[in-house]
Coordinates of C-alpha atoms in Angstrom, one line a residue:
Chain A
X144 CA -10.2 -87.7 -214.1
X145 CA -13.1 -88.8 -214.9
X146 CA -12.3 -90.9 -218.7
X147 CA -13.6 -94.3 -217.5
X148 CA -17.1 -92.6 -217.2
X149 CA -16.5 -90.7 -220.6
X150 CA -14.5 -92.0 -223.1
X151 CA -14.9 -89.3 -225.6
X152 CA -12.2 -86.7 -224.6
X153 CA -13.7 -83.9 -226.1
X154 CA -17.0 -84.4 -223.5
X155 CA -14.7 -85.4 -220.8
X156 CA -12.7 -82.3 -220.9
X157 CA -16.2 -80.2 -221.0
X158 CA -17.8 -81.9 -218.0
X159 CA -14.5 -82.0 -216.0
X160 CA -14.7 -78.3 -216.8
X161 CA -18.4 -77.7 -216.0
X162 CA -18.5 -79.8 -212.9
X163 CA -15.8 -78.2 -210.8
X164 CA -16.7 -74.5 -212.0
X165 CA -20.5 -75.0 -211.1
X166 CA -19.3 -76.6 -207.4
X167 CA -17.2 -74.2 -206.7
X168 CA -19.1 -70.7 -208.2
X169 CA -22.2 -72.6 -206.6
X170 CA -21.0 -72.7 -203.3
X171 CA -19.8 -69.3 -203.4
X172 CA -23.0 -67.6 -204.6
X173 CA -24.3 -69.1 -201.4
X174 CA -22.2 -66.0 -200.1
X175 CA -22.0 -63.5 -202.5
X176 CA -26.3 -63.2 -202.8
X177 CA -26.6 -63.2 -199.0
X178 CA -23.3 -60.8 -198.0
X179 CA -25.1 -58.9 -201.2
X180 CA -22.3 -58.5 -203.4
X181 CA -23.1 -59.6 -206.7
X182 CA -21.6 -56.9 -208.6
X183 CA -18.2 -58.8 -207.6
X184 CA -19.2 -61.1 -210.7
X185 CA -18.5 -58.8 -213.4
X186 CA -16.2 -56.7 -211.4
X187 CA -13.8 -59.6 -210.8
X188 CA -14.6 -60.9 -214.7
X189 CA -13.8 -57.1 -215.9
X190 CA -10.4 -57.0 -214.1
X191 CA -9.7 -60.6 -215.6
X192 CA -10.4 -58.8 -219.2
X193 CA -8.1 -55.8 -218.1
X194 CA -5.7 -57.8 -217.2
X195 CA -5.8 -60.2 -220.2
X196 CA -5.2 -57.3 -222.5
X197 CA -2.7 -55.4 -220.6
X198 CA -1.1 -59.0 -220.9
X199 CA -1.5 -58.6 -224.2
X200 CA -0.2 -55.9 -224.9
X201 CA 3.1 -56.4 -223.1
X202 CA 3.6 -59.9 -225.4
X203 CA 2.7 -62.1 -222.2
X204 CA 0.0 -64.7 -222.0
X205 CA -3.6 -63.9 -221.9
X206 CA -4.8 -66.5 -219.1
X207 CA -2.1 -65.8 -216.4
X208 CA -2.4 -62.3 -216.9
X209 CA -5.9 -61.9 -216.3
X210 CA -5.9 -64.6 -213.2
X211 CA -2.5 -62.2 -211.5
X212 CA -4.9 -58.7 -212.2
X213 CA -8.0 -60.9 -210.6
X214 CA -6.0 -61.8 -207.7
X215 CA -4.5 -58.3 -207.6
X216 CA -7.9 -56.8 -207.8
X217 CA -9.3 -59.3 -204.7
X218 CA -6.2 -58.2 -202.7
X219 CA -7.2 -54.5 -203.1
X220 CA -11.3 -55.2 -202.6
X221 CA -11.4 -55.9 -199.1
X222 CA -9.3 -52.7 -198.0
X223 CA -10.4 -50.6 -200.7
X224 CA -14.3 -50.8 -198.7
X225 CA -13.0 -50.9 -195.3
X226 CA -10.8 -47.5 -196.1
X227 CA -13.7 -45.7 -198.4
X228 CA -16.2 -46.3 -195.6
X229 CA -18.8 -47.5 -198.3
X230 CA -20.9 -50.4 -199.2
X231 CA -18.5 -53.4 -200.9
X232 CA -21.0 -53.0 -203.4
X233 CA -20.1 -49.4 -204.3
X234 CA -16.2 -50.0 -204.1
X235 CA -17.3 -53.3 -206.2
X236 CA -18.8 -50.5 -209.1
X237 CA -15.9 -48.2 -208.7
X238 CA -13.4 -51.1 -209.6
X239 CA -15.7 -52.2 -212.4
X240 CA -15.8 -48.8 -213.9
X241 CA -11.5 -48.7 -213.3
X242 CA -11.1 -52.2 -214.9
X243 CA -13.5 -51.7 -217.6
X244 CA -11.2 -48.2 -218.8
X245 CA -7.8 -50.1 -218.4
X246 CA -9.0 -53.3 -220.9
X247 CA -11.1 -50.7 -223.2
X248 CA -7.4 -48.6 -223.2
X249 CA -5.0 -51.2 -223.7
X250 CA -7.6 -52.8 -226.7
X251 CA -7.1 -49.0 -228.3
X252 CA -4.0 -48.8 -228.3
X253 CA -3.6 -52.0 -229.2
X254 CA -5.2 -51.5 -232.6
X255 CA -3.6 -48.3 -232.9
X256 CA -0.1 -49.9 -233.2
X257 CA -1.5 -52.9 -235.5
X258 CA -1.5 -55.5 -232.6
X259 CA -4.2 -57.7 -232.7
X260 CA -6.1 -58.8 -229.7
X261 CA -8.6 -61.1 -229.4
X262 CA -11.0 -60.9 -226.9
X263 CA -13.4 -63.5 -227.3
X264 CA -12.0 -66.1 -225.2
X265 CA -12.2 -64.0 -222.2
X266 CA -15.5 -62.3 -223.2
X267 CA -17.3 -66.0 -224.2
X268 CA -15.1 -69.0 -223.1
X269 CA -14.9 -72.1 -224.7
X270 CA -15.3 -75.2 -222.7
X271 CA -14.2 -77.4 -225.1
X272 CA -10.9 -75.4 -225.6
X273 CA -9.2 -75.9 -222.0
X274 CA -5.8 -77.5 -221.5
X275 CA -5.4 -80.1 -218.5
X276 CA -3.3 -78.1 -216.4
X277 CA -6.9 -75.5 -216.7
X278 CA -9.1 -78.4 -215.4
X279 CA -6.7 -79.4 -212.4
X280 CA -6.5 -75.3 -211.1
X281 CA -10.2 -75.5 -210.9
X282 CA -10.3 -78.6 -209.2
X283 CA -8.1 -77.2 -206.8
X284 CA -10.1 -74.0 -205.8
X285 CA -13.0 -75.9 -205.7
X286 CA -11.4 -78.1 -202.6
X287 CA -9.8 -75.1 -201.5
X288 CA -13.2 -73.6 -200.9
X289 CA -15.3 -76.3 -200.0
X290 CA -12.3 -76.7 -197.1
X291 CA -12.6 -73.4 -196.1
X292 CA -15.8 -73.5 -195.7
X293 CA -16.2 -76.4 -193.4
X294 CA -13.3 -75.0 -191.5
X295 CA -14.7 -71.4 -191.0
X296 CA -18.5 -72.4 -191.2
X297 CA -19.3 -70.7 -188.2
X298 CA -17.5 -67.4 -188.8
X299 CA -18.8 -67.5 -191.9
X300 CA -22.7 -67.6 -191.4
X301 CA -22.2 -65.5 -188.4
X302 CA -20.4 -62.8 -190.7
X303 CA -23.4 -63.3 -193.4
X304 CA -26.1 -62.6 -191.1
X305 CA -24.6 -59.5 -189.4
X306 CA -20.8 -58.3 -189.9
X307 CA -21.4 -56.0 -187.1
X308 CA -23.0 -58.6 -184.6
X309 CA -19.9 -61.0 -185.4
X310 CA -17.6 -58.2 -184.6
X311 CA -19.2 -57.9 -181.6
X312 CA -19.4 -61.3 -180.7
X313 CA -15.0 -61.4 -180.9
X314 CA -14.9 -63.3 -184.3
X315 CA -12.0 -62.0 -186.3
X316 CA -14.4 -60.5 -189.0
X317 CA -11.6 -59.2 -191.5
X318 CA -9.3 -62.4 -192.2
X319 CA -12.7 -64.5 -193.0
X320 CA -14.1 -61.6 -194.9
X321 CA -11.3 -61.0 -197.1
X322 CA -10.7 -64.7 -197.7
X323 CA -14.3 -65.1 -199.2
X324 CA -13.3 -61.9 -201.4
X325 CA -9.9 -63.5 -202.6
X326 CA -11.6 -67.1 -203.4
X327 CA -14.1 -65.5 -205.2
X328 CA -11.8 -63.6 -207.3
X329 CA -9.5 -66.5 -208.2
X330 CA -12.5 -69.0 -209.1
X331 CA -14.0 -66.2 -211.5
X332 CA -10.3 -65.7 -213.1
X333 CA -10.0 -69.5 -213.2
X334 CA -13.8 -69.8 -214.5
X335 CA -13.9 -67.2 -217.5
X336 CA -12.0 -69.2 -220.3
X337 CA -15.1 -71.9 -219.9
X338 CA -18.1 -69.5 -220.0
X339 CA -16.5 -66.4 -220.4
X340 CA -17.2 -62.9 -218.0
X341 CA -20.2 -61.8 -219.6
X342 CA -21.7 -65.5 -218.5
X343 CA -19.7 -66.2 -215.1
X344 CA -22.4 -63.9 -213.3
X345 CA -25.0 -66.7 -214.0
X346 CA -23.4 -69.1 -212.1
X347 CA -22.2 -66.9 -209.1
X348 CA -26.0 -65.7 -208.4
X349 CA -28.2 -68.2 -210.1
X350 CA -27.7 -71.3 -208.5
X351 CA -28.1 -69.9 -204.9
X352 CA -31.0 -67.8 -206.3
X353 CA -33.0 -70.9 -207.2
X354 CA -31.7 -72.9 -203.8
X355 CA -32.9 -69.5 -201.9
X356 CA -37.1 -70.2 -203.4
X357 CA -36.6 -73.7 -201.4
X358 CA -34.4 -73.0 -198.0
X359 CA -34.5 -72.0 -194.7
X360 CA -30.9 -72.6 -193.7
X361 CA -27.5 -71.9 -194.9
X362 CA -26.9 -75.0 -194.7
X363 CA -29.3 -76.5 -196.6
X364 CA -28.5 -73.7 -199.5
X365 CA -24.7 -74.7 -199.2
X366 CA -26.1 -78.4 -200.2
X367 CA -29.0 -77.5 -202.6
X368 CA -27.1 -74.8 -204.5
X369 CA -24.2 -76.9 -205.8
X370 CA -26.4 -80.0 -206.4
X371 CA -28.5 -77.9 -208.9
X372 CA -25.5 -76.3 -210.5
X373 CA -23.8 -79.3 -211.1
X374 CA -26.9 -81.1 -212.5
X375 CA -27.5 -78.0 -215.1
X376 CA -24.2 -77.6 -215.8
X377 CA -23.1 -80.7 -216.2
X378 CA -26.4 -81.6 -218.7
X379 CA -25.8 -78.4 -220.6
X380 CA -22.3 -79.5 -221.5
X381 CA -23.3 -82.8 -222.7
X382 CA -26.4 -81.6 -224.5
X383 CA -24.4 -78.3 -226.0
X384 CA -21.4 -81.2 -227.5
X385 CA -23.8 -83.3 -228.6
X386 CA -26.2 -81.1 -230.3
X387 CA -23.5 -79.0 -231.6
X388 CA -24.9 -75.9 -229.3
X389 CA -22.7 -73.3 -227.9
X390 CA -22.1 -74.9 -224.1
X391 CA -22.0 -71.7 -222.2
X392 CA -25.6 -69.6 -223.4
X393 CA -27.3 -72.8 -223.2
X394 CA -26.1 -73.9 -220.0
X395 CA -27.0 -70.0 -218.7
X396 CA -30.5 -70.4 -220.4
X397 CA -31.2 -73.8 -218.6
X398 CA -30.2 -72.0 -215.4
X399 CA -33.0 -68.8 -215.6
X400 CA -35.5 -70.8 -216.7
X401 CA -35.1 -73.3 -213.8
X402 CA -34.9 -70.2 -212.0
X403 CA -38.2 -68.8 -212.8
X404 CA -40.0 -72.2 -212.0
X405 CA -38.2 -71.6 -208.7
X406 CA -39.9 -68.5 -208.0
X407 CA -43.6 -70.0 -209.3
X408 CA -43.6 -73.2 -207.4
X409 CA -41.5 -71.8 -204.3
X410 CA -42.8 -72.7 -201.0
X411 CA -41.9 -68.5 -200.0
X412 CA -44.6 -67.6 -201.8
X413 CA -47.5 -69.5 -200.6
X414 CA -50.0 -67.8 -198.4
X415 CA -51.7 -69.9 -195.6
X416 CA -54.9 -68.7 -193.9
X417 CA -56.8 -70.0 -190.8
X418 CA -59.6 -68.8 -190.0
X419 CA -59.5 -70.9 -186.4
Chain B
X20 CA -17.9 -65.2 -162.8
X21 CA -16.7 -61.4 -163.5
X22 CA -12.9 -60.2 -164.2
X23 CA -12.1 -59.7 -160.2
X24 CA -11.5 -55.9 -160.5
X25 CA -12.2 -53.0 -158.5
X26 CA -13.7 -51.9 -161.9
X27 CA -14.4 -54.0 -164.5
X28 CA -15.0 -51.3 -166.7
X29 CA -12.3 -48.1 -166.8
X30 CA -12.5 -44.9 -168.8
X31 CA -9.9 -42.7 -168.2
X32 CA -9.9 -39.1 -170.5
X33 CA -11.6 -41.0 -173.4
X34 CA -11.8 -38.6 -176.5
X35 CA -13.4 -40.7 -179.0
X36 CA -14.7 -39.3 -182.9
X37 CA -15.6 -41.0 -186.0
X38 CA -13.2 -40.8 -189.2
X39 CA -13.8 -37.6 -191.1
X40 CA -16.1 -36.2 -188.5
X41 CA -15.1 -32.2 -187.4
X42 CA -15.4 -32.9 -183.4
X43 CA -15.1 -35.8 -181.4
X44 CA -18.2 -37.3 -180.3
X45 CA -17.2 -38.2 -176.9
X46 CA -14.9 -35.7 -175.2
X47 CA -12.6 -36.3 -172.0
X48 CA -14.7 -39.3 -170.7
X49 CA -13.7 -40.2 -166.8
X50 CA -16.0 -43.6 -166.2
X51 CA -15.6 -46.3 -163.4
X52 CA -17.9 -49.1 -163.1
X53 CA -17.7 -51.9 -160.0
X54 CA -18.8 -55.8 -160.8
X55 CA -22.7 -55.7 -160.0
X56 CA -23.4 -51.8 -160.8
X57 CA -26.6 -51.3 -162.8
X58 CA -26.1 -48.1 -165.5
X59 CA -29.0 -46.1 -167.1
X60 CA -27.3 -43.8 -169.6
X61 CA -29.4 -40.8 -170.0
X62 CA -29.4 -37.3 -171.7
X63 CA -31.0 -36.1 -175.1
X64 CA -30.5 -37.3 -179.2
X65 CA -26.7 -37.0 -180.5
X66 CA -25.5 -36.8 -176.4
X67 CA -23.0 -39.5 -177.2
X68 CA -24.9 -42.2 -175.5
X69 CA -24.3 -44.7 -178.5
X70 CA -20.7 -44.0 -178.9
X71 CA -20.1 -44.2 -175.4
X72 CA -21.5 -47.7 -175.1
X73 CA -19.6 -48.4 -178.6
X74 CA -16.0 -47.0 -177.1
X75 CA -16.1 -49.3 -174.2
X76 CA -16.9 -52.2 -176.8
X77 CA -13.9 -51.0 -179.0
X78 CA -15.9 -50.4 -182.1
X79 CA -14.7 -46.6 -182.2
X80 CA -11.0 -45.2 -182.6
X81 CA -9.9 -43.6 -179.2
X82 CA -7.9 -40.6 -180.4
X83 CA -7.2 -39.7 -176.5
X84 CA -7.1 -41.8 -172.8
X85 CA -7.5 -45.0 -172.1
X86 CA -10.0 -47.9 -172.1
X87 CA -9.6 -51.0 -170.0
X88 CA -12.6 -53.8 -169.5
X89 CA -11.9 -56.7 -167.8
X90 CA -8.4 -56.0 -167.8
X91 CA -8.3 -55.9 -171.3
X92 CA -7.0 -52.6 -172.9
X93 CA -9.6 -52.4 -175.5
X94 CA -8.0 -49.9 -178.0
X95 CA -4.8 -52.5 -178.4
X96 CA -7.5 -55.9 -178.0
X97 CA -10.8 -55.0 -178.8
X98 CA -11.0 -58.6 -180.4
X99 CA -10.3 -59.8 -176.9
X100 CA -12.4 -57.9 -174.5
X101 CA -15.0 -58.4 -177.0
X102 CA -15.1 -62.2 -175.9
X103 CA -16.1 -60.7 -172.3
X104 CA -18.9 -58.2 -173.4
X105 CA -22.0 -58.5 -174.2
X106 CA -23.7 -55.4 -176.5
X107 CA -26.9 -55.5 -178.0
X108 CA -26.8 -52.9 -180.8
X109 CA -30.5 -50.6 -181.0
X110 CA -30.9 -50.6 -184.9
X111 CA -31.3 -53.8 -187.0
X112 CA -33.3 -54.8 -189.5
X113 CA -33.3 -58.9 -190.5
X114 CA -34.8 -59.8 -193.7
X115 CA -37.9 -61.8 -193.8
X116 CA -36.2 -64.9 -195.2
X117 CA -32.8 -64.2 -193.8
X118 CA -32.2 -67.9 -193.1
X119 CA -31.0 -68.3 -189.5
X120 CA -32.9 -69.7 -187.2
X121 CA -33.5 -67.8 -183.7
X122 CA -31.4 -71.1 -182.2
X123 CA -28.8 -70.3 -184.7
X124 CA -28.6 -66.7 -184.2
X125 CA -28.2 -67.2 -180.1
X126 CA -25.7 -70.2 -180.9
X127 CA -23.7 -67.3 -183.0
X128 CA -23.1 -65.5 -179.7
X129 CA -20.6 -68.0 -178.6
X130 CA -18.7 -68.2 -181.5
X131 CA -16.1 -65.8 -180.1
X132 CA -15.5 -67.4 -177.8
X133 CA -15.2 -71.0 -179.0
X134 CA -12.2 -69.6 -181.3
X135 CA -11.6 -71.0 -184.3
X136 CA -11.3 -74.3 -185.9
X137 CA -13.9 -75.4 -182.7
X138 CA -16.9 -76.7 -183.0
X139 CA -20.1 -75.9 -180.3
X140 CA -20.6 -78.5 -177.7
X141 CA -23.5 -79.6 -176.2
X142 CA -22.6 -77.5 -173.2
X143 CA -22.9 -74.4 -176.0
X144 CA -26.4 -76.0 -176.9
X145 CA -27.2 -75.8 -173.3
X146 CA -26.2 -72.3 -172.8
X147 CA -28.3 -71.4 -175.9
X148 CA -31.2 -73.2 -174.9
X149 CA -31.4 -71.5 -171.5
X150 CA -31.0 -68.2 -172.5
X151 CA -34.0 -68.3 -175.6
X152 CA -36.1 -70.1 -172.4
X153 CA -35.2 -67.3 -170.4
X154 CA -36.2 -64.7 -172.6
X155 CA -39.7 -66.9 -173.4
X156 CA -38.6 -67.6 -177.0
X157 CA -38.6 -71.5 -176.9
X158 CA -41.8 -71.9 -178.7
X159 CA -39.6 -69.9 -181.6
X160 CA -36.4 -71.9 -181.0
X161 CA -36.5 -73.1 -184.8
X162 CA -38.3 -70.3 -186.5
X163 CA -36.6 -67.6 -188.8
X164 CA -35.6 -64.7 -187.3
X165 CA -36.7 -62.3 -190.1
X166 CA -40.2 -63.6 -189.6
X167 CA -40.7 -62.0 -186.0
X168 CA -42.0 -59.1 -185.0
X169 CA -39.3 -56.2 -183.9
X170 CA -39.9 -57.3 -180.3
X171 CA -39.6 -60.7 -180.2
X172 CA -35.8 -59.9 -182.4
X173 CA -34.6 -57.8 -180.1
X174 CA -35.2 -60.5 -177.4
X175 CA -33.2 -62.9 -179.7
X176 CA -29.9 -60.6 -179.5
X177 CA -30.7 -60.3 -175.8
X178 CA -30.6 -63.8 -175.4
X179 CA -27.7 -64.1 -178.2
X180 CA -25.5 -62.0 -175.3
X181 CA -26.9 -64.0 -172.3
X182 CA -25.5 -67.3 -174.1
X183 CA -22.2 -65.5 -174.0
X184 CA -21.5 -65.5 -170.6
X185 CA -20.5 -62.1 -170.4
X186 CA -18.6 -60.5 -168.0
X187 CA -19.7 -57.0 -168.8
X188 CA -23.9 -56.2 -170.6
X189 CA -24.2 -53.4 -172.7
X190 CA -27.8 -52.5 -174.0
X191 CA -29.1 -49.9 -176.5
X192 CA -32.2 -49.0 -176.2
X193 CA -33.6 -52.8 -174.8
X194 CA -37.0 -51.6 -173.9
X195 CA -37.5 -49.4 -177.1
X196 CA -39.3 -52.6 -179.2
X197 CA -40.8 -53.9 -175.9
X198 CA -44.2 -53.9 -174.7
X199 CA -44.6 -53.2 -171.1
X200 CA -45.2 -57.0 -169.5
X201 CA -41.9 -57.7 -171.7
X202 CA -40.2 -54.7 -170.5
X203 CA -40.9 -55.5 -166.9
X204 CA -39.0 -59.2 -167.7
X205 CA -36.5 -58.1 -169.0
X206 CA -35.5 -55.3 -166.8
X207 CA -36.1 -58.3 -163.9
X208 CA -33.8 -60.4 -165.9
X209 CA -31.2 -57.8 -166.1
X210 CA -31.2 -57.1 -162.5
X211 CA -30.9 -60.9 -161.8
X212 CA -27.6 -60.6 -164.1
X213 CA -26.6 -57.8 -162.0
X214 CA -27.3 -59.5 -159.2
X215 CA -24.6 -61.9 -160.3
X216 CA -22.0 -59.5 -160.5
X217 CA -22.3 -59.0 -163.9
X218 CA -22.5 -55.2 -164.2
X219 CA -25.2 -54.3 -167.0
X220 CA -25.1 -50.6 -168.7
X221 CA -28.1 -49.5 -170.9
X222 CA -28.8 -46.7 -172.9
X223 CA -32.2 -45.7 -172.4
X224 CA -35.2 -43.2 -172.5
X225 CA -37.5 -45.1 -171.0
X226 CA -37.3 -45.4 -167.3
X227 CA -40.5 -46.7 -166.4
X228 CA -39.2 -50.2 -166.1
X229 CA -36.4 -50.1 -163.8
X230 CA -35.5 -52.9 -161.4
X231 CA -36.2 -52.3 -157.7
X232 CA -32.6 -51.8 -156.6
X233 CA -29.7 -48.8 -156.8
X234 CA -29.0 -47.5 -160.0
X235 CA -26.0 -45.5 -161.2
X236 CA -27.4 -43.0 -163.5
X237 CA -25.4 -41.3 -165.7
X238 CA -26.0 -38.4 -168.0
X239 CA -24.7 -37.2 -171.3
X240 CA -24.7 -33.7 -172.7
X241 CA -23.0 -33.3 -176.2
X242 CA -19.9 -35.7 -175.7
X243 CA -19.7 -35.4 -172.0
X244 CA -20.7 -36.7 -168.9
X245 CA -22.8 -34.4 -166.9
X246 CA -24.1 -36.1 -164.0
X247 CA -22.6 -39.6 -162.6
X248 CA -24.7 -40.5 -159.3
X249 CA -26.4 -43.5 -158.0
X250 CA -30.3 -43.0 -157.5
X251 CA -33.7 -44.9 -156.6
X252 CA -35.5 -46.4 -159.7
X253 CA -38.4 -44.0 -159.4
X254 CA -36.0 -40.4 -159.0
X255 CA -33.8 -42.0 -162.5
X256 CA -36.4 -39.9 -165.0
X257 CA -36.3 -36.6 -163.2
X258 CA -32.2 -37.0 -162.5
X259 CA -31.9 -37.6 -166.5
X260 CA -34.7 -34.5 -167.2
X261 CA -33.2 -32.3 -164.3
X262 CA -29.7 -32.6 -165.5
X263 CA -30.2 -32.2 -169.2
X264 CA -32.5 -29.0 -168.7
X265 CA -30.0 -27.5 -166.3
X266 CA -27.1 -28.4 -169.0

């Protein structure tokens, strides 16, 4: 897609890669630090790694496996809190703990019957290792998101401020609610074979963390957040290729330490006095 | 302006509990309330004041009876009769940087109804706009909500309902965050909704603020309903004490 910026195919592949992950985890960090679910992160990059070694272990493909047991996992999230009365967040730690158990299970018996599995890819990704067919899916989801986002903007923020108040107010809470949940859970299955789950959570908080020092508004977070994600990781990419650097830490380390010159310089933290 | 009903709001035998709870909380619940009819909802903590005003919003399973508002059945529709109610809720708590605007927040009061895939008009805008003026919150219009004071927030979600147009006003606890010059505007501005034909139901302990006008005062004793009369403003306290002591 983009070869007549970047004629080296190797770079091309990685900032394809980078670009449409950050946009689209960007945008949805927007959601998942103000709904207050971050744990999704590594729950939904845990049950990616269960399912890539269940997968495995079965003789069928790593990648597909872990997106299906992502998507299988998102389907079950949204009921799962409604029916256990809890937090999302606790339901979010429950299925952690579950997926967690299932990969660690499958990897033991795994080695107990002399099949090798290799976890790495899932664990650290490797941007410079995706096919084509990779790079279209996540251009995809992106539009898929950043469409249903300007289509259910206003359920949306009025579901982020106050679930409750929306449900009083006659929006449909649970169709909107559960879609955020699925898109989340596919972009993280689609995401992990770039920066891997132990990284993804980076770029499903940090971005809308730093936007967060500078904003008022939703809206201006759902413009800031994916402008600074792209710009990092975009440059990390190209920095990590050319200086031979693994793409994924650097790109994450770039990210916290914008992150804590967001917190000094932010405008949040200023305190005015007038003593007229 | 209202549904057109003999009684826009009908509670027939309503037996209404929580999931996993050992009794229901509101327990063979006859209520009738005309277009117009102003509602204090008395009686003591854990009554079933809350999940009274909650049940007729359809926010509770109704294991028993029937609940109909604005001809809407509510247990089959809540979504529906939702669009028609008003309800500001008595707890919340808004982070300091939550970042809505008080515009935004009233604007979100109309969503419902706008449906989806539609955009607000500038007939919305109005709507908003006249209800944060009418609540004295236009100095605030583009301020965040989570930086003001409990008060001036629970006049937001007052105002959120007014920009709704509703055809039934619930209110928990309106006056509780309220200091008393705000309390009497409020309470004039509910009895000018009233007025309207808009009836307006509140669940509330203090009763120093009533609008000059009759009242239907009802009172709650562990899930049921004890006393259902109308009253003067000034007897409304010793109705809610006298009933509760004598229950």
């Amino acid at each position: 897609m983009l070869e007549f910026l970047i004629p080296n195919n190797v770079m091309c592949h990685a900032v394809e890669a980078m670009l449409f992950a950050s946009l689209g985890c960007a945008l949805l960090s927007v959601l998942i630090t103000q709904m207050n679910i971050s744990s999704i992160g590594f729950t939904m990059s845990h049950a990616a790694f269960a399912g890539g070694s269940v997968g495995a272990f079965f003789g069928y493909a790593v990648l597909p496996s872990a997106v299906f047991v992502s998507i299988l996992t998102a389907f079950l999230m949204g009921p799962l809190s409604d029916r256990t009365r809890m937090h999302t967040d606790t339901t979010l730690g429950v299925l952690f703990g579950t997926m967690m158990a299932v990969a660690i299970f499958f990897i033991a018996l795994m080695q107990g019957t002399g099949k090798g599995f290799d976890a790495s890819s899932l664990l650290y990704g490797n941007v410079i290792s995706l096919y084509r067919e990779e790079i279209y899916a996540l251009a995809v989801i992106t539009c898929i998101i950043l469409i249903f986002l300007i289509i259910f903007y206003k359920e949306i923020t009025a579901i982020v401020f106050h679930k409750r108040l929306a449900e009083i107010a006659g929006i449909q809470v649970k169709p909107v609610y559960y879609g955020i949940l699925f898109l989340i859970s596919v972009m993280v299955a689609l995401s992990i074979p770039i920066v891997g789950g132990l990284l993804l959570y980076v770029w499903l908080v940090t971005p809308a963390a730093i936007a967060y020092q500078f904003c008022n508004t939703m809206r201006n977070m759902f413009i800031m957040a994916p402008v600074v994600a792209v710009i990092v990781s975009v440059t990390g990419a190209i920095c990590g290729i050319l200086y031979s650097l693994p793409v994924g830490p650097l790109t994450a380390v770039i990210f916290s330490g914008l992150f804590v010159g967001a917190v000094a310089v932010s405008p949040k933290r200023k305190i005015v006095f007038h003593n007229h | 302006m209202t549904c057109g009903k003999d009684h826009i709001i009908q509670l027939k035998e309503v037996w209404t509990t929580y999931e996993g709870a050992d009794l229901p909380v509101i327990k063979d619940v006859t209520l009738n309330i005309k277009p117009g009819e102003f509602v204090v909802i008395g009686g003591p903590n854990g009554a079933g004041k809350t999940t009274l005003l909650e049940t007729i919003a359809g926010l509770l399973p109704v294991v028993n009876g029937s609940v109909q508002v604005c001809g809407h059945d509510v247990i089959k529709d809540g979504c529906a009769a939702r669009k028609k109610i008003g309800y500001v809720i008595q707890n919340f708590d808004f982070h300091p940087y939550t970042p809505f605007t008080v515009e935004e927040v009233v604007l979100m009061g109309r969503y419902g109804k706008l449906g989806w895939l539609k955009r607000h008009s500038s007939r919305d805008m109005d709507k908003v706009t006249s209800a944060i003026c009418q609540l004295g919150l236009c100095p605030m219009q583009k301020n965040q909500i989570g930086k003001l004071s409990g008060g001036q927030q629970q006049k937001v979600l007052i105002a959120q309902n007014l920009a709704k147009d509703p055809e039934v006003l619930l209110l928990d606890e309106p006056f509780s965050n309220l200091d008393m010059v705000t309390r009497e505007e409020v309470s004039r501005l509910l009895c000018q909704i009233a007025d309207a034909g808009i009836p307006v139901l509140i669940v509330s302990h203090a009763f120093d603020a009533l609008p000059d006008r009759d009242i239907r005062v009802v009172v709650m004793q562990h899930g049921e309903i004890i006393l259902n009369q109308l009253s003067h403003p000034s007897d409304v306290g010793n109705l809610v004490r006298s009933a509760s002591v004598a229950a």
